[in-house]
Structures are given as structure tokens and as C-alpha cells.
Amino acid sequence: MGRALETAALSAADKTIDQSDVAAIQAAERRATGCNETLPGGVAAEAQSAATRNSRTMLFEDKATLSDVLCDASSKLPKDKAVTGEDADRVVAAEMRNNPDMTTTPGGVAASMAAAARLNQNFTP
């Protein structure tokens, strides 16, 4: 999960964090940790704080991006796991539910989770 979040930080680096990203990151963190609460100091809490700041910030260049929040996501997760298809489905649903257009961001959190799940499914040790 952590690496998939970091992939989103690279592939959609300049996308400003909004509520759909927060929802997707929260879903990912919850799936990774097994905890149904937002962890203080965790990646989801940081994303929520960034989205709140962004909603109050007028200049685009002053807004927090996916890269700002997710660049070291693996180190912020107290527990991590490989992404499954069910994990990806939950993250995709969370991102879509919180986007007024009911879409996901190309290369964003949901897309990265879906790609990771596909890779994990096709991996045969």
C-alpha cells in the first residue's frame, strides 16, 4: 500500500490534494493498518490537513500536492500490506464517492492502487 501511495505521488505529483484524494488515502490507510480510524500523524491525517489548507488557499502555487503528502507514505504507515483487488475497489469507490464528477484522477491514488492490485494478482513467486 505504501509503495502504491508513493507511486501516486510520482505519477500525479502536481495534483493539489482535495477531498476525493483524502477519502482515497483514508481508505488505503485503513486497509493497510486494519484500523477504522484516522491515525494521528498518519498519511491520511496529513492529507486531510493539506486539503483543508488548500480549500483556504487562493494561489495555486501555495497549495499542497499529492507529492507533498505521499512522497514518503511507506514510512508513515505503521503497518503495510500488499494491495489486493478488494483494497483497490474500496479506494476507487472512496475517491469516486467524494468527487463531484464521480471520477478518479488519472495516475492518482485510486489508479495507483488498482495498478498495484493487478501487479500483485499477476505475480507468481
N, CA and C of each residue as an Amber inpcrd file, in Angstrom:
protein
   375
   0.8260000  -1.1980000   0.0000000   0.0000000   0.0000000   0.0000000
   0.8660000   1.2550000   0.0000000   1.8920000   1.2570000   0.8390000
   2.7530000   2.4290000   0.9220000   3.3950000   2.7600000  -0.4100000
   3.9010000   1.7340000  -1.0820000   4.5450000   1.9810000  -2.3820000
   3.5490000   2.4590000  -3.4230000   2.3240000   1.9450000  -3.3690000
   1.2950000   2.4030000  -4.3140000   0.9620000   3.8740000  -4.0660000
   0.9010000   4.2840000  -2.8020000   0.6730000   5.6950000  -2.4920000
   1.8390000   6.5440000  -2.9940000   3.0500000   6.0470000  -2.8280000
   4.2240000   6.7770000  -3.3160000   4.2370000   6.8590000  -4.8410000
   3.6960000   5.8450000  -5.5040000   3.5760000   5.8860000  -6.9670000
   2.6360000   7.0140000  -7.3850000   1.5400000   7.1840000  -6.6490000
   0.6270000   8.2940000  -6.9400000   1.3390000   9.6280000  -6.7470000
   2.2320000   9.6980000  -5.7680000   2.9980000  10.9270000  -5.5340000
   3.8670000  11.2690000  -6.7310000   4.3070000  10.2540000  -7.4570000
   5.1360000  10.4700000  -8.6420000   4.3000000  10.7190000  -9.8910000
   3.2630000   9.9170000 -10.0870000   2.5160000   9.9730000 -11.3410000
   1.5250000  11.1390000 -11.4120000   1.0670000  11.6120000 -10.2600000
   0.1520000  12.7700000 -10.2480000   0.7070000  13.8230000  -9.2880000
   2.0050000  14.0150000  -9.3580000   2.7490000  14.8280000  -8.3900000
   2.1930000  16.2360000  -8.1960000   1.7840000  16.8920000  -9.2670000
   1.3590000  18.2860000  -9.1820000  -0.1240000  18.4680000  -8.9030000
  -0.8540000  17.3670000  -8.7280000  -2.2850000  17.4890000  -8.4360000
  -2.4640000  17.9780000  -7.0040000  -3.2490000  19.0320000  -6.8460000
  -3.4940000  19.5220000  -5.4930000  -4.4260000  18.5530000  -4.7550000
  -4.1640000  18.3870000  -3.4860000  -4.9570000  17.4760000  -2.6440000
  -6.3500000  18.0620000  -2.4420000  -7.3670000  17.2280000  -2.6590000
  -8.7440000  17.6260000  -2.3770000  -9.4290000  16.5010000  -1.6060000
 -10.7120000  16.6730000  -1.3350000 -11.4310000  15.6920000  -0.5020000
 -11.5010000  14.3080000  -1.1280000 -11.5280000  14.2130000  -2.4400000
 -11.5630000  12.8800000  -3.0540000 -10.2430000  12.1530000  -2.8110000
  -9.1330000  12.8970000  -2.8330000  -7.8320000  12.3000000  -2.5230000
  -7.7800000  11.8710000  -1.0590000  -8.2790000  12.7290000  -0.1890000
  -8.2900000  12.4100000   1.2410000  -9.0580000  11.1230000   1.4830000
 -10.2320000  11.0010000   0.8780000 -11.0470000   9.8020000   1.0700000
 -10.3160000   8.5560000   0.5800000  -9.6570000   8.6640000  -0.5610000
  -8.9140000   7.5230000  -1.1030000  -7.7340000   7.1690000  -0.1970000
  -7.0230000   8.1690000   0.2860000  -5.8780000   7.9270000   1.1640000
  -6.3470000   7.3330000   2.4900000  -7.4550000   7.8410000   3.0210000
  -8.0140000   7.2690000   4.2500000  -8.3750000   5.8050000   4.0530000
  -9.0210000   5.5000000   2.9430000  -9.3980000   4.1080000   2.6610000
  -8.1580000   3.2280000   2.5620000  -7.1280000   3.7200000   1.9080000
  -5.8830000   2.9480000   1.7660000  -5.2260000   2.7250000   3.1290000
  -5.1560000   3.7760000   3.9240000  -4.5360000   3.6520000   5.2460000
  -5.3160000   2.6670000   6.1180000  -6.6160000   2.7410000   6.0640000
  -7.4460000   1.8290000   6.8600000  -7.2770000   0.3780000   6.4100000
  -7.1880000   0.1710000   5.1020000  -6.9870000  -1.1870000   4.5900000
  -5.6040000  -1.7110000   4.9790000  -4.6080000  -0.8430000   4.9560000
  -3.2340000  -1.2560000   5.2810000  -3.0800000  -1.5850000   6.7510000
  -3.6960000  -0.7760000   7.6060000  -3.4830000  -0.9290000   9.0460000
  -4.5320000  -1.7870000   9.7340000  -5.6930000  -1.9300000   9.1160000
  -6.7780000  -2.6630000   9.7630000  -7.4870000  -1.8380000  10.8230000
  -7.1360000  -0.5750000  10.9340000  -7.7310000   0.3390000  11.9100000
  -8.7560000   1.2140000  11.1950000  -9.9580000   1.3100000  11.7480000
 -11.0130000   2.0730000  11.0910000 -11.0450000   3.5430000  11.4750000
 -10.0010000   4.0250000  12.1150000  -9.9230000   5.4270000  12.4780000
  -8.7250000   6.0650000  11.7890000  -8.8180000   7.3570000  11.5520000
  -7.6810000   8.0810000  11.0020000  -6.6250000   8.1860000  12.0920000
  -5.4220000   7.7470000  11.7740000  -4.3450000   7.7300000  12.7590000
  -3.7270000   9.1110000  12.9190000  -3.6260000   9.6100000  14.1510000
  -2.9690000  10.9080000  14.3590000  -1.5360000  10.8610000  13.8190000
  -1.1800000  11.8390000  13.0290000   0.1560000  11.8920000  12.4550000
   0.3640000  10.9900000  11.2590000  -0.6610000  10.2670000  10.8550000
  -0.5610000   9.3600000   9.7170000  -0.7310000  10.0810000   8.3940000
  -0.6080000   9.3170000   7.3400000  -0.6890000   9.8970000   5.9970000
  -2.0890000  10.4560000   5.7150000  -3.1330000   9.8100000   6.2070000
  -4.4930000  10.3120000   5.9770000  -4.7400000  11.6080000   6.7440000
  -4.2300000  11.6880000   7.9630000  -4.3750000  12.9150000   8.7480000
  -3.6350000  14.0630000   8.0710000  -2.4570000  13.7820000   7.5500000
  -1.6910000  14.8050000   6.8390000  -2.4330000  15.2450000   5.5760000
  -3.0300000  14.2900000   4.8670000  -3.7830000  14.6190000   3.6580000
  -4.9920000  15.4930000   3.9940000  -5.7020000  15.1780000   5.0890000
  -6.8660000  15.9760000   5.4860000  -6.4470000  17.3990000   5.8300000
  -5.3570000  17.5260000   6.5460000  -4.8510000  18.8470000   6.8970000
  -4.4830000  19.6400000   5.6430000  -3.8300000  18.9730000   4.6940000
  -3.4360000  19.6300000   3.4450000  -4.6620000  20.0580000   2.6380000
  -5.6680000  19.2090000   2.5610000  -6.8840000  19.5530000   1.8090000
  -7.6030000  20.7360000   2.4460000  -7.6300000  20.7590000   3.7540000
  -8.2620000  21.8810000   4.4530000  -7.5100000  23.1810000   4.1670000
  -6.1760000  23.1290000   4.2400000  -5.3680000  24.3160000   3.9020000
  -5.6080000  24.7300000   2.4550000  -5.6510000  23.7480000   1.5590000
  -5.8610000  24.0570000   0.1360000  -7.1840000  24.7670000  -0.1070000
  -8.2180000  24.3640000   0.6190000  -9.5300000  24.9880000   0.4140000
  -9.5320000  26.4550000   0.8390000  -8.5620000  26.8410000   1.6460000
  -8.4700000  28.2250000   2.1290000  -7.3690000  29.0250000   1.4280000
  -6.6530000  28.3670000   0.5290000  -5.5190000  28.9990000  -0.1510000
  -5.9280000  29.4100000  -1.5540000  -5.6580000  30.6480000  -1.8970000
  -6.0720000  31.1570000  -3.1980000  -5.0670000  30.8480000  -4.3080000
  -3.7900000  31.0000000  -4.0480000  -2.7830000  30.8100000  -5.0850000
  -2.4770000  29.3350000  -5.2940000  -2.5570000  28.9110000  -6.5520000
  -2.3050000  27.5130000  -6.8960000  -0.9310000  27.0610000  -6.4240000
   0.0700000  27.9020000  -6.6160000   1.4340000  27.5050000  -6.2590000
   1.6410000  27.3450000  -4.7560000   0.7030000  27.8180000  -3.9430000
   0.8050000  27.6730000  -2.4870000   0.0540000  26.4430000  -1.9690000
  -0.6210000  25.7270000  -2.8540000  -1.4200000  24.5700000  -2.4350000
  -0.5670000  23.3160000  -2.3170000  -0.9230000  22.4470000  -1.3790000
  -0.2380000  21.1700000  -1.1820000  -0.6620000  20.1870000  -2.2690000
   0.2940000  19.3940000  -2.7220000   0.0480000  18.4290000  -3.7950000
   0.1400000  16.9950000  -3.2770000  -0.2530000  16.0610000  -4.1410000
  -0.0940000  14.6470000  -3.7880000   1.3590000  14.3340000  -3.4700000
   2.2580000  14.9060000  -4.2170000   3.6760000  14.6760000  -3.9750000
   4.0920000  15.1490000  -2.5890000   3.5940000  16.2930000  -2.1660000
   3.9350000  16.8290000  -0.8510000   3.5340000  15.8710000   0.2670000
   2.3930000  15.2440000   0.1180000   1.8420000  14.4120000   1.1850000
   2.2700000  12.9450000   1.0860000   2.3820000  12.4260000  -0.1310000
   2.5750000  10.9820000  -0.2930000   4.0060000  10.5470000  -0.6100000
   4.9420000  11.4820000  -0.7250000   6.2930000  11.1200000  -1.1640000
   6.9640000  10.0860000  -0.2650000   6.6290000  10.0430000   1.0080000
   7.2260000   9.0550000   1.9150000   6.1390000   8.2950000   2.6890000
   5.0790000   7.9530000   1.9800000   3.9280000   7.3080000   2.6100000
   4.2780000   5.9990000   3.3120000   5.1900000   5.2290000   2.7560000
   5.5570000   3.9440000   3.3730000   6.0550000   4.1290000   4.7980000
   6.8060000   5.1730000   5.0230000   7.3600000   5.3950000   6.3650000
   6.3110000   5.9130000   7.3390000   5.1940000   6.4420000   6.8400000
   4.1370000   6.9730000   7.7000000   3.0940000   5.9270000   8.0810000
   3.1140000   4.7820000   7.4130000   2.1570000   3.7210000   7.7340000
   2.7480000   2.8200000   8.8170000   2.0720000   2.6900000   9.9550000
   2.6040000   1.8240000  11.0000000   2.5590000   0.3420000  10.6150000
   1.6490000   0.0050000   9.7240000   1.5390000  -1.3440000   9.1680000
   1.3240000  -1.1830000   7.6710000   1.7950000  -2.1490000   6.9180000
   1.6460000  -2.0840000   5.4700000   1.3000000  -3.4780000   4.9710000
   0.7760000  -3.5710000   3.7850000   0.4560000  -4.8640000   3.1840000
   0.4020000  -4.7190000   1.6790000   0.4260000  -5.8500000   1.0050000
   0.2770000  -5.8510000  -0.4500000  -1.1590000  -5.4840000  -0.8040000
  -1.3200000  -4.7430000  -1.8710000  -2.6440000  -4.3080000  -2.3150000
  -3.3700000  -5.4680000  -2.9880000  -4.5950000  -5.7190000  -2.5630000
  -5.4480000  -6.7310000  -3.1840000  -6.5020000  -6.0430000  -4.0510000
  -7.1960000  -6.8310000  -4.8240000  -8.2810000  -6.2940000  -5.6400000
  -9.3600000  -5.6540000  -4.7820000  -9.6610000  -6.2540000  -3.6360000
 -10.6700000  -5.6900000  -2.7300000 -10.2040000  -4.3490000  -2.1630000
  -8.9170000  -4.2710000  -1.8090000  -8.3630000  -2.9970000  -1.3250000
  -8.5260000  -1.9220000  -2.3900000  -8.1300000  -2.2390000  -3.6060000
  -8.2140000  -1.2750000  -4.7070000  -9.6590000  -0.8490000  -4.9430000
 -10.5940000  -1.7930000  -4.9030000 -12.0090000  -1.4620000  -5.1020000
 -12.4960000  -0.4640000  -4.0560000 -12.0890000  -0.6600000  -2.8090000
 -12.5070000   0.2510000  -1.7320000 -11.9280000   1.6510000  -1.9330000
 -10.6780000   1.7060000  -2.3440000 -10.0270000   3.0010000  -2.5640000
 -10.6580000   3.7130000  -3.7560000 -10.8990000   2.9900000  -4.8340000
 -11.5450000   3.5710000  -6.0160000 -12.9280000   4.1080000  -5.6450000
 -13.7020000   3.3220000  -4.9240000 -15.0540000   3.7480000  -4.5240000
 -15.0050000   4.9960000  -3.6530000 -14.0620000   5.0490000  -2.7300000
 -13.9400000   6.2170000  -1.8490000 -13.5940000   7.4720000  -2.6460000
 -12.6540000   7.3400000  -3.5830000 -12.2610000   8.5060000  -4.3770000
 -13.4280000   8.9830000  -5.2470000 -14.1140000   8.0620000  -5.8810000
 -15.2340000   8.4370000  -6.7570000 -16.3850000   9.0570000  -5.9670000
 -16.6930000   8.4840000  -4.8130000 -17.7970000   8.9660000  -3.9830000
 -17.5870000  10.4120000  -3.5420000 -16.3500000  10.8070000  -3.4110000
 -16.0370000  12.1380000  -2.9030000 -15.6240000  13.1240000  -3.9890000
 -15.8180000  12.7410000  -5.2480000 -15.5200000  13.6100000  -6.3740000
 -16.8430000  14.0230000  -7.0130000 -17.1010000  15.3170000  -7.1500000
 -18.3730000  15.7570000  -7.7380000 -18.6290000  15.1680000  -9.1250000
 -17.5650000  14.8630000  -9.8760000 -17.7140000  14.2970000 -11.2130000
 -17.8150000  12.7720000 -11.1880000 -17.7000000  12.1790000  -9.9930000
 -17.7580000  10.7100000  -9.8210000 -16.7010000  10.0060000 -10.6740000
 -15.5050000  10.5860000 -10.7320000 -14.3960000  10.0020000 -11.4810000
 -13.1820000   9.8780000 -10.5660000 -12.1720000   9.1880000 -11.0600000
 -10.8990000   9.1210000 -10.3470000  -9.8740000   9.9420000 -11.1170000
  -8.8030000  10.2870000 -10.4500000  -7.7330000  11.0660000 -11.0720000
  -6.7920000  10.1350000 -11.8240000  -6.5420000  10.3820000 -13.1050000
  -5.5610000   9.5570000 -13.8280000  -4.2050000   9.6170000 -13.1180000
  -3.6720000   8.4640000 -12.7900000  -2.3910000   8.3920000 -12.0990000
  -2.4730000   8.7020000 -10.6200000  -3.6660000   8.9750000 -10.1110000
  -3.8460000   9.3350000  -8.7100000  -3.8630000   8.1300000  -7.7820000
  -4.3890000   8.3420000  -6.6000000  -4.3750000   7.3150000  -5.5630000
  -5.1240000   6.0630000  -6.0110000  -6.3500000   6.2150000  -6.4770000
  -7.1440000   5.0520000  -6.8850000  -6.4980000   4.3080000  -8.0490000
  -6.0130000   5.0540000  -9.0250000  -5.3700000   4.4240000 -10.1880000
  -4.1130000   3.6630000  -9.7740000  -3.3480000   4.2190000  -8.8680000
  -2.1330000   3.5500000  -8.4030000  -2.4570000   2.2880000  -7.6200000
  -3.5190000   2.3330000  -6.8130000  -3.9330000   1.1450000  -6.0570000
  -4.4210000   0.0460000  -7.0050000  -5.1820000   0.4350000  -8.0200000
  -5.6790000  -0.5430000  -8.9890000  -4.5180000  -1.1940000  -9.7430000
  -3.5420000  -0.3900000 -10.1360000  -2.3750000  -0.9320000 -10.8410000
  -1.5880000  -1.8780000  -9.9360000  -1.4240000  -1.5060000  -8.6840000
  -0.6970000  -2.3640000  -7.7360000  -1.4310000  -3.6860000  -7.5200000
  -2.7410000  -3.6160000  -7.4270000  -3.5270000  -4.8510000  -7.2480000
  -3.3750000  -5.7680000  -8.4520000  -3.3970000  -5.1930000  -9.6570000
  -3.2150000  -6.0000000 -10.8660000  -1.8290000  -6.6510000 -10.8720000
  -0.8100000  -5.8810000 -10.5330000   0.5510000  -6.4350000 -10.4820000
   0.6480000  -7.5530000  -9.4490000   0.0800000  -7.3280000  -8.2960000
   0.1370000  -8.3320000  -7.2270000  -0.6180000  -9.6000000  -7.6150000
  -1.7200000  -9.4380000  -8.3190000  -2.5130000 -10.5920000  -8.7420000
  -1.7450000 -11.4190000  -9.7690000  -0.9910000 -10.7480000 -10.6350000
  -0.2620000 -11.4400000 -11.6980000   1.0900000 -11.9710000 -11.2480000
   1.5330000 -11.5690000 -10.0510000   2.8320000 -12.0040000  -9.5450000
   2.7440000 -13.4200000  -9.0190000   3.5950000 -14.2840000  -9.5360000
   3.6480000 -15.6640000  -9.0680000   5.0710000 -15.9230000  -8.5820000
   5.2360000 -16.0900000  -7.2550000   6.5850000 -16.2980000  -6.7290000
   7.1900000 -17.6160000  -7.1780000
